[in-house]
PDB file of C-alpha atoms in Angstrom:
ATOM      1  CA  UNK A 265     233.644  51.226  76.456  1.00 41.00           C
ATOM      2  CA  UNK A 266     232.846  54.586  74.995  1.00 41.00           C
ATOM      3  CA  UNK A 267     229.980  56.552  76.588  1.00 44.00           C
ATOM      4  CA  UNK A 268     226.716  56.575  74.686  1.00 42.00           C
ATOM      5  CA  UNK A 269     226.101  59.631  72.582  1.00 42.00           C
ATOM      6  CA  UNK A 270     223.603  62.119  73.983  1.00 40.00           C
ATOM      7  CA  UNK A 271     220.245  62.181  72.297  1.00 38.00           C
ATOM      8  CA  UNK A 272     217.762  65.012  72.257  1.00 39.00           C
ATOM      9  CA  UNK A 273     214.026  64.822  71.791  1.00 39.00           C
ATOM     10  CA  UNK A 274     213.291  68.545  71.575  1.00 41.00           C
ATOM     11  CA  UNK A 275     214.136  71.033  68.834  1.00 45.00           C
ATOM     12  CA  UNK A 276     217.755  71.776  68.066  1.00 46.00           C
ATOM     13  CA  UNK A 277     219.417  74.581  69.978  1.00 46.00           C
ATOM     14  CA  UNK A 278     218.068  77.918  68.802  1.00 55.00           C
ATOM     15  CA  UNK A 279     215.242  76.313  66.852  1.00 63.00           C
ATOM     16  CA  UNK A 280     211.795  77.735  67.594  1.00 69.00           C
ATOM     17  CA  UNK A 281     209.139  75.275  68.797  1.00 72.00           C
ATOM     18  CA  UNK A 282     206.419  74.391  66.341  1.00 85.00           C
ATOM     19  CA  UNK A 283     203.359  76.575  66.703  1.00 89.00           C
ATOM     20  CA  UNK A 284     199.875  75.245  67.300  1.00 92.00           C
ATOM     21  CA  UNK A 285     196.547  76.821  68.180  1.00 92.00           C
ATOM     22  CA  UNK A 286     196.982  76.170  71.899  1.00 93.00           C
ATOM     23  CA  UNK A 287     200.300  78.039  72.000  1.00 94.00           C
ATOM     24  CA  UNK A 288     198.914  80.924  69.946  1.00 95.00           C
ATOM     25  CA  UNK A 289     195.803  81.346  72.106  1.00 95.00           C
ATOM     26  CA  UNK A 290     197.596  80.917  75.436  1.00 96.00           C
ATOM     27  CA  UNK A 291     200.096  83.587  74.351  1.00 96.00           C
ATOM     28  CA  UNK A 292     197.210  85.834  73.290  1.00 97.00           C
ATOM     29  CA  UNK A 293     195.587  85.362  76.703  1.00 97.00           C
ATOM     30  CA  UNK A 294     198.846  86.149  78.500  1.00 97.00           C
ATOM     31  CA  UNK A 295     199.158  89.331  76.426  1.00 97.00           C
ATOM     32  CA  UNK A 296     195.602  90.398  77.301  1.00 96.00           C
ATOM     33  CA  UNK A 297     196.175  89.612  80.979  1.00 95.00           C
ATOM     34  CA  UNK A 298     199.318  91.742  81.015  1.00 95.00           C
ATOM     35  CA  UNK A 299     198.346  94.690  78.819  1.00 95.00           C
ATOM     36  CA  UNK A 300     194.623  94.610  78.079  1.00 94.00           C
ATOM     37  CA  UNK A 301     192.457  93.858  75.071  1.00 93.00           C
ATOM     38  CA  UNK A 302     193.737  96.753  72.966  1.00 94.00           C
ATOM     39  CA  UNK A 303     197.210  95.201  72.982  1.00 95.00           C
ATOM     40  CA  UNK A 304     195.978  92.070  71.213  1.00 96.00           C
ATOM     41  CA  UNK A 305     196.744  92.483  67.517  1.00 95.00           C
ATOM     42  CA  UNK A 306     198.194  90.037  65.023  1.00 95.00           C
ATOM     43  CA  UNK A 307     201.330  92.169  64.767  1.00 95.00           C
ATOM     44  CA  UNK A 308     201.876  92.328  68.529  1.00 96.00           C
ATOM     45  CA  UNK A 309     201.069  88.638  68.978  1.00 96.00           C
ATOM     46  CA  UNK A 310     203.596  87.824  66.279  1.00 95.00           C
ATOM     47  CA  UNK A 311     206.199  89.809  68.224  1.00 95.00           C
ATOM     48  CA  UNK A 312     205.398  87.889  71.411  1.00 95.00           C
ATOM     49  CA  UNK A 313     205.768  84.577  69.580  1.00 94.00           C
ATOM     50  CA  UNK A 314     208.781  85.694  67.566  1.00 93.00           C
ATOM     51  CA  UNK A 315     206.963  84.912  64.318  1.00 93.00           C
ATOM     52  CA  UNK A 316     205.771  86.649  61.189  1.00 93.00           C
ATOM     53  CA  UNK A 317     202.219  87.866  61.951  1.00 92.00           C
ATOM     54  CA  UNK A 318     201.052  86.564  58.570  1.00 93.00           C
ATOM     55  CA  UNK A 319     201.796  83.023  59.719  1.00 91.00           C
ATOM     56  CA  UNK A 320     199.327  83.382  62.598  1.00 93.00           C
ATOM     57  CA  UNK A 321     196.372  83.473  60.230  1.00 93.00           C
ATOM     58  CA  UNK A 322     196.667  79.684  60.032  1.00 93.00           C
ATOM     59  CA  UNK A 323     195.426  79.569  63.623  1.00 92.00           C
ATOM     60  CA  UNK A 324     193.011  82.529  63.699  1.00 92.00           C
ATOM     61  CA  UNK A 325     191.355  84.039  60.633  1.00 92.00           C
ATOM     62  CA  UNK A 326     191.354  87.558  62.116  1.00 92.00           C
ATOM     63  CA  UNK A 327     191.410  89.467  65.390  1.00 92.00           C
ATOM     64  CA  UNK A 328     187.755  88.600  66.036  1.00 90.00           C
ATOM     65  CA  UNK A 329     188.654  84.910  65.885  1.00 91.00           C
ATOM     66  CA  UNK A 330     191.486  85.568  68.342  1.00 93.00           C
ATOM     67  CA  UNK A 331     189.052  87.205  70.756  1.00 93.00           C
ATOM     68  CA  UNK A 332     186.675  84.262  70.437  1.00 91.00           C
ATOM     69  CA  UNK A 333     189.541  81.868  71.065  1.00 93.00           C
ATOM     70  CA  UNK A 334     190.660  83.741  74.160  1.00 95.00           C
ATOM     71  CA  UNK A 335     187.067  83.716  75.459  1.00 92.00           C
ATOM     72  CA  UNK A 336     186.822  79.961  74.935  1.00 92.00           C
ATOM     73  CA  UNK A 337     190.190  79.398  76.585  1.00 94.00           C
ATOM     74  CA  UNK A 338     189.115  81.255  79.727  1.00 94.00           C
ATOM     75  CA  UNK A 339     185.703  79.574  79.902  1.00 92.00           C
ATOM     76  CA  UNK A 340     187.400  76.190  79.603  1.00 92.00           C
ATOM     77  CA  UNK A 341     188.770  76.884  83.086  1.00 92.00           C
ATOM     78  CA  UNK A 342     185.202  76.818  84.413  1.00 93.00           C
ATOM     79  CA  UNK A 343     184.201  73.356  85.633  1.00 91.00           C
ATOM     80  CA  UNK A 344     180.478  72.573  85.483  1.00 91.00           C
ATOM     81  CA  UNK A 345     179.083  69.191  86.553  1.00 91.00           C
ATOM     82  CA  UNK A 346     175.657  68.952  84.855  1.00 91.00           C
ATOM     83  CA  UNK A 347     174.708  65.730  86.653  1.00 90.00           C
ATOM     84  CA  UNK A 348     175.577  66.997  90.141  1.00 91.00           C
ATOM     85  CA  UNK A 349     172.990  65.672  92.654  1.00 92.00           C
ATOM     86  CA  UNK A 350     172.556  69.030  94.407  1.00 95.00           C
ATOM     87  CA  UNK A 351     171.825  71.828  91.936  1.00 96.00           C
ATOM     88  CA  UNK A 352     172.044  74.553  94.582  1.00 96.00           C
ATOM     89  CA  UNK A 353     175.499  73.455  95.752  1.00 96.00           C
ATOM     90  CA  UNK A 354     176.641  73.311  92.146  1.00 96.00           C
ATOM     91  CA  UNK A 355     175.303  76.781  91.243  1.00 96.00           C
ATOM     92  CA  UNK A 356     176.928  78.287  94.326  1.00 96.00           C
ATOM     93  CA  UNK A 357     180.287  76.695  93.488  1.00 96.00           C
ATOM     94  CA  UNK A 358     180.108  77.784  89.838  1.00 96.00           C
ATOM     95  CA  UNK A 359     179.388  81.362  90.933  1.00 96.00           C
ATOM     96  CA  UNK A 360     182.455  81.465  93.165  1.00 96.00           C
ATOM     97  CA  UNK A 361     184.619  79.752  90.539  1.00 96.00           C
ATOM     98  CA  UNK A 362     183.497  82.258  87.903  1.00 95.00           C
ATOM     99  CA  UNK A 363     184.353  85.131  90.237  1.00 94.00           C
ATOM    100  CA  UNK A 364     187.851  83.730  90.834  1.00 95.00           C
ATOM    101  CA  UNK A 365     188.274  83.197  87.098  1.00 95.00           C
ATOM    102  CA  UNK A 366     187.354  86.840  86.504  1.00 93.00           C
ATOM    103  CA  UNK A 367     189.820  87.995  89.155  1.00 92.00           C
ATOM    104  CA  UNK A 368     192.551  85.956  87.450  1.00 94.00           C
ATOM    105  CA  UNK A 369     191.686  87.448  84.057  1.00 95.00           C
ATOM    106  CA  UNK A 370     190.088  90.859  84.721  1.00 92.00           C
ATOM    107  CA  UNK A 371     190.990  92.170  81.278  1.00 93.00           C
ATOM    108  CA  UNK A 372     188.982  89.339  79.695  1.00 94.00           C
ATOM    109  CA  UNK A 373     185.792  90.132  81.627  1.00 92.00           C
ATOM    110  CA  UNK A 374     184.512  92.592  78.964  1.00 89.00           C
ATOM    111  CA  UNK A 375     184.770  89.738  76.460  1.00 89.00           C
ATOM    112  CA  UNK A 376     182.834  87.365  78.693  1.00 88.00           C
ATOM    113  CA  UNK A 377     180.085  89.924  79.260  1.00 84.00           C
ATOM    114  CA  UNK A 378     179.734  91.657  75.903  1.00 78.00           C
ATOM    115  CA  UNK A 379     181.313  89.413  73.267  1.00 73.00           C
ATOM    116  CA  UNK A 380     178.352  86.989  73.048  1.00 66.00           C
ATOM    117  CA  UNK A 381     175.975  89.890  72.368  1.00 63.00           C
ATOM    118  CA  UNK A 382     177.704  90.596  69.063  1.00 67.00           C
ATOM    119  CA  UNK A 383     177.064  87.137  67.619  1.00 71.00           C
ATOM    120  CA  UNK A 384     173.856  85.121  67.096  1.00 71.00           C
ATOM    121  CA  UNK A 385     173.600  82.201  69.514  1.00 71.00           C
ATOM    122  CA  UNK A 386     174.124  79.449  66.957  1.00 72.00           C
ATOM    123  CA  UNK A 387     177.201  81.134  65.461  1.00 74.00           C
ATOM    124  CA  UNK A 388     179.116  81.512  68.708  1.00 79.00           C
ATOM    125  CA  UNK A 389     182.156  79.302  69.415  1.00 82.00           C
ATOM    126  CA  UNK A 390     181.023  76.034  70.977  1.00 85.00           C
ATOM    127  CA  UNK A 391     183.304  76.596  73.964  1.00 84.00           C
ATOM    128  CA  UNK A 392     181.305  79.670  74.934  1.00 85.00           C
ATOM    129  CA  UNK A 393     178.017  77.752  74.688  1.00 87.00           C
ATOM    130  CA  UNK A 394     179.095  74.730  76.706  1.00 90.00           C
ATOM    131  CA  UNK A 395     178.457  76.312  80.156  1.00 91.00           C
ATOM    132  CA  UNK A 396     174.956  77.281  78.988  1.00 90.00           C
ATOM    133  CA  UNK A 397     174.193  73.733  77.856  1.00 93.00           C
ATOM    134  CA  UNK A 398     175.610  72.214  81.040  1.00 94.00           C
ATOM    135  CA  UNK A 399     173.718  74.519  83.390  1.00 94.00           C
ATOM    136  CA  UNK A 400     170.470  74.000  81.474  1.00 94.00           C
ATOM    137  CA  UNK A 401     171.019  70.248  81.895  1.00 95.00           C
ATOM    138  CA  UNK A 402     171.668  70.723  85.619  1.00 95.00           C
ATOM    139  CA  UNK A 403     168.478  72.761  86.084  1.00 95.00           C
ATOM    140  CA  UNK A 404     166.367  70.421  83.974  1.00 94.00           C
ATOM    141  CA  UNK A 405     167.547  67.460  86.057  1.00 94.00           C
ATOM    142  CA  UNK A 406     166.604  69.437  89.185  1.00 94.00           C
ATOM    143  CA  UNK A 407     163.009  69.675  87.950  1.00 94.00           C
ATOM    144  CA  UNK A 408     162.822  73.047  86.222  1.00 94.00           C
ATOM    145  CA  UNK A 409     160.811  73.146  83.012  1.00 93.00           C
ATOM    146  CA  UNK A 410     162.977  74.000  79.969  1.00 91.00           C
ATOM    147  CA  UNK A 411     161.683  77.580  79.705  1.00 93.00           C
ATOM    148  CA  UNK A 412     162.134  78.113  83.453  1.00 93.00           C
ATOM    149  CA  UNK A 413     165.669  76.706  83.278  1.00 93.00           C
ATOM    150  CA  UNK A 414     166.472  79.341  80.660  1.00 92.00           C
ATOM    151  CA  UNK A 415     164.968  82.093  82.860  1.00 92.00           C
ATOM    152  CA  UNK A 416     167.077  80.864  85.782  1.00 94.00           C
ATOM    153  CA  UNK A 417     170.246  80.807  83.680  1.00 93.00           C
ATOM    154  CA  UNK A 418     169.704  84.381  82.518  1.00 91.00           C
ATOM    155  CA  UNK A 419     169.006  85.671  86.023  1.00 93.00           C
ATOM    156  CA  UNK A 420     171.899  83.674  87.470  1.00 95.00           C
ATOM    157  CA  UNK A 421     174.527  84.843  85.001  1.00 92.00           C
ATOM    158  CA  UNK A 422     173.128  88.362  84.962  1.00 92.00           C
ATOM    159  CA  UNK A 423     173.610  88.568  88.712  1.00 93.00           C
ATOM    160  CA  UNK A 424     177.103  87.036  88.663  1.00 94.00           C
ATOM    161  CA  UNK A 425     178.419  89.243  85.882  1.00 92.00           C
ATOM    162  CA  UNK A 426     176.858  92.296  87.504  1.00 90.00           C
ATOM    163  CA  UNK A 427     178.585  91.421  90.760  1.00 91.00           C
ATOM    164  CA  UNK A 428     181.922  90.840  89.020  1.00 91.00           C
ATOM    165  CA  UNK A 429     181.778  94.153  87.184  1.00 87.00           C
ATOM    166  CA  UNK A 430     180.878  95.913  90.424  1.00 83.00           C
ATOM    167  CA  UNK A 431     183.711  94.259  92.341  1.00 82.00           C
ATOM    168  CA  UNK A 432     186.292  95.056  89.687  1.00 81.00           C
ATOM    169  CA  UNK A 433     185.228  98.708  89.786  1.00 73.00           C
ATOM    170  CA  UNK A 434     185.433  99.080  93.560  1.00 62.00           C
ATOM    171  CA  UNK A 435     187.968 101.881  93.968  1.00 52.00           C
ATOM    172  CA  UNK A 436     189.653 103.172  97.099  1.00 52.00           C
ATOM    173  CA  UNK A 437     190.787 106.788  96.920  1.00 51.00           C
ATOM    174  CA  UNK A 438     193.168 106.579  99.876  1.00 53.00           C
ATOM    175  CA  UNK A 439     193.905 103.063 101.150  1.00 55.00           C
ATOM    176  CA  UNK A 440     195.891 104.401 104.130  1.00 57.00           C
ATOM    177  CA  UNK A 441     193.041 106.544 105.442  1.00 51.00           C
ATOM    178  CA  UNK A 442     191.180 105.108 108.452  1.00 56.00           C
ATOM    179  CA  UNK A 443     188.035 107.183 108.015  1.00 65.00           C
ATOM    180  CA  UNK A 444     185.686 105.394 105.597  1.00 66.00           C
ATOM    181  CA  UNK A 445     184.293 108.595 104.083  1.00 65.00           C
ATOM    182  CA  UNK A 446     187.789 109.780 103.247  1.00 61.00           C
ATOM    183  CA  UNK A 447     188.973 106.392 101.958  1.00 59.00           C
ATOM    184  CA  UNK A 448     186.200 106.341  99.367  1.00 64.00           C
ATOM    185  CA  UNK A 449     186.179 110.051  98.654  1.00 73.00           C
ATOM    186  CA  UNK A 450     182.529 110.256  99.754  1.00 70.00           C
ATOM    187  CA  UNK A 451     183.278 113.329 101.829  1.00 69.00           C
ATOM    188  CA  UNK A 452     183.141 115.230  98.532  1.00 75.00           C
ATOM    189  CA  UNK A 453     179.427 114.450  98.114  1.00 75.00           C
ATOM    190  CA  UNK A 454     176.882 116.959  99.505  1.00 82.00           C
ATOM    191  CA  UNK A 455     175.548 115.476 102.743  1.00 79.00           C
ATOM    192  CA  UNK A 456     171.945 116.565 102.077  1.00 80.00           C
ATOM    193  CA  UNK A 457     171.853 114.999  98.607  1.00 80.00           C
ATOM    194  CA  UNK A 458     173.563 111.703  99.390  1.00 81.00           C
ATOM    195  CA  UNK A 459     172.726 110.778 102.990  1.00 84.00           C
ATOM    196  CA  UNK A 460     172.344 107.046 102.236  1.00 80.00           C
ATOM    197  CA  UNK A 461     175.689 106.676 100.482  1.00 74.00           C
ATOM    198  CA  UNK A 462     177.503 108.599 103.189  1.00 77.00           C
ATOM    199  CA  UNK A 463     175.845 106.525 105.926  1.00 80.00           C
ATOM    200  CA  UNK A 464     176.909 103.292 104.200  1.00 73.00           C
ATOM    201  CA  UNK A 465     180.541 104.373 103.932  1.00 75.00           C
ATOM    202  CA  UNK A 466     181.846 101.845 106.528  1.00 75.00           C
ATOM    203  CA  UNK A 467     180.147  98.970 104.694  1.00 69.00           C
ATOM    204  CA  UNK A 468     181.312 100.175 101.287  1.00 68.00           C
ATOM    205  CA  UNK A 469     184.882 100.548 102.524  1.00 66.00           C
ATOM    206  CA  UNK A 470     184.903  97.018 103.933  1.00 67.00           C
ATOM    207  CA  UNK A 471     183.592  95.481 100.700  1.00 71.00           C
ATOM    208  CA  UNK A 472     184.229  91.725 100.628  1.00 81.00           C
ATOM    209  CA  UNK A 473     183.637  90.417  97.118  1.00 85.00           C
ATOM    210  CA  UNK A 474     183.475  86.757  98.101  1.00 91.00           C
ATOM    211  CA  UNK A 475     181.031  87.322 100.963  1.00 91.00           C
ATOM    212  CA  UNK A 476     178.919  89.718  98.894  1.00 88.00           C
ATOM    213  CA  UNK A 477     178.622  87.201  96.078  1.00 92.00           C
ATOM    214  CA  UNK A 478     177.690  84.412  98.470  1.00 94.00           C
ATOM    215  CA  UNK A 479     174.976  86.542 100.092  1.00 93.00           C
ATOM    216  CA  UNK A 480     173.506  87.388  96.710  1.00 93.00           C
ATOM    217  CA  UNK A 481     173.594  83.756  95.574  1.00 94.00           C
ATOM    218  CA  UNK A 482     171.854  82.724  98.804  1.00 95.00           C
ATOM    219  CA  UNK A 483     169.033  85.157  98.078  1.00 93.00           C
ATOM    220  CA  UNK A 484     168.773  83.963  94.481  1.00 93.00           C
ATOM    221  CA  UNK A 485     168.811  80.260  95.387  1.00 94.00           C
ATOM    222  CA  UNK A 486     166.184  80.739  98.098  1.00 94.00           C
ATOM    223  CA  UNK A 487     163.849  82.300  95.552  1.00 93.00           C
ATOM    224  CA  UNK A 488     164.539  79.590  92.972  1.00 93.00           C
ATOM    225  CA  UNK A 489     163.985  76.833  95.527  1.00 92.00           C
ATOM    226  CA  UNK A 490     160.617  78.343  96.506  1.00 91.00           C
ATOM    227  CA  UNK A 491     159.664  78.652  92.854  1.00 88.00           C
ATOM    228  CA  UNK A 492     160.572  75.038  92.151  1.00 89.00           C
ATOM    229  CA  UNK A 493     158.508  73.870  95.133  1.00 85.00           C
ATOM    230  CA  UNK A 494     155.396  75.689  93.845  1.00 78.00           C
ATOM    231  CA  UNK A 495     154.188  74.127  90.573  1.00 66.00           C
ATOM    232  CA  UNK A 496     151.890  77.109  89.976  1.00 67.00           C
ATOM    233  CA  UNK A 497     154.909  79.386  89.505  1.00 61.00           C
ATOM    234  CA  UNK A 498     156.673  77.238  86.934  1.00 57.00           C
ATOM    235  CA  UNK A 499     156.293  77.575  83.190  1.00 58.00           C
ATOM    236  CA  UNK A 500     154.798  74.528  81.594  1.00 53.00           C
ATOM    237  CA  UNK A 501     156.666  73.208  78.530  1.00 50.00           C
TER     238      UNK A 501
END
């Protein structure tokens, strides 16, 4: 009996896999992660994919569409459960998940923070609006009036993005230096003009992004919980 002939289900040897939007956007994200936003051009993306850049316009009309697609792809990694029974637990988890997402894709953070500002709300990609809709649903189910839920969302995301930007910009001048003032370069500041910063050097040098975020979220949630418990402080629909 002769052995059965081998069959293959993938493309023939040397044949390039068929492109689709998922492959194009995931490659664009990998390029941004590795080299930054400025590296993302149709020409460079075509090189990464081994394709004629003109063929990529089937999947993204222009560079702006690529940026929107990359933003959506990253935000799709964020898991929001709008019907979670404990809104405070959910908001705390989302905050930490968003921080980890930003640390995985630091070069995309400017897109997450500033990209929405360049487009009217109703014209933004639906993937960028989904977290907003889900969190508004979570807050409404918790008892916040619609207008208050929007206020909470803005304060919540404003705090998180502010924290993320601050954490990503934390710089150590000399990581091997034991003295906090020298590690941060604060010894260069005039002592009489910056006494508070110099005094906080040990705390600044031991910056813990996760713990700092959690402390800030605790403060924010405590205020929101008190506001929710006092009907006089809520905005009536």
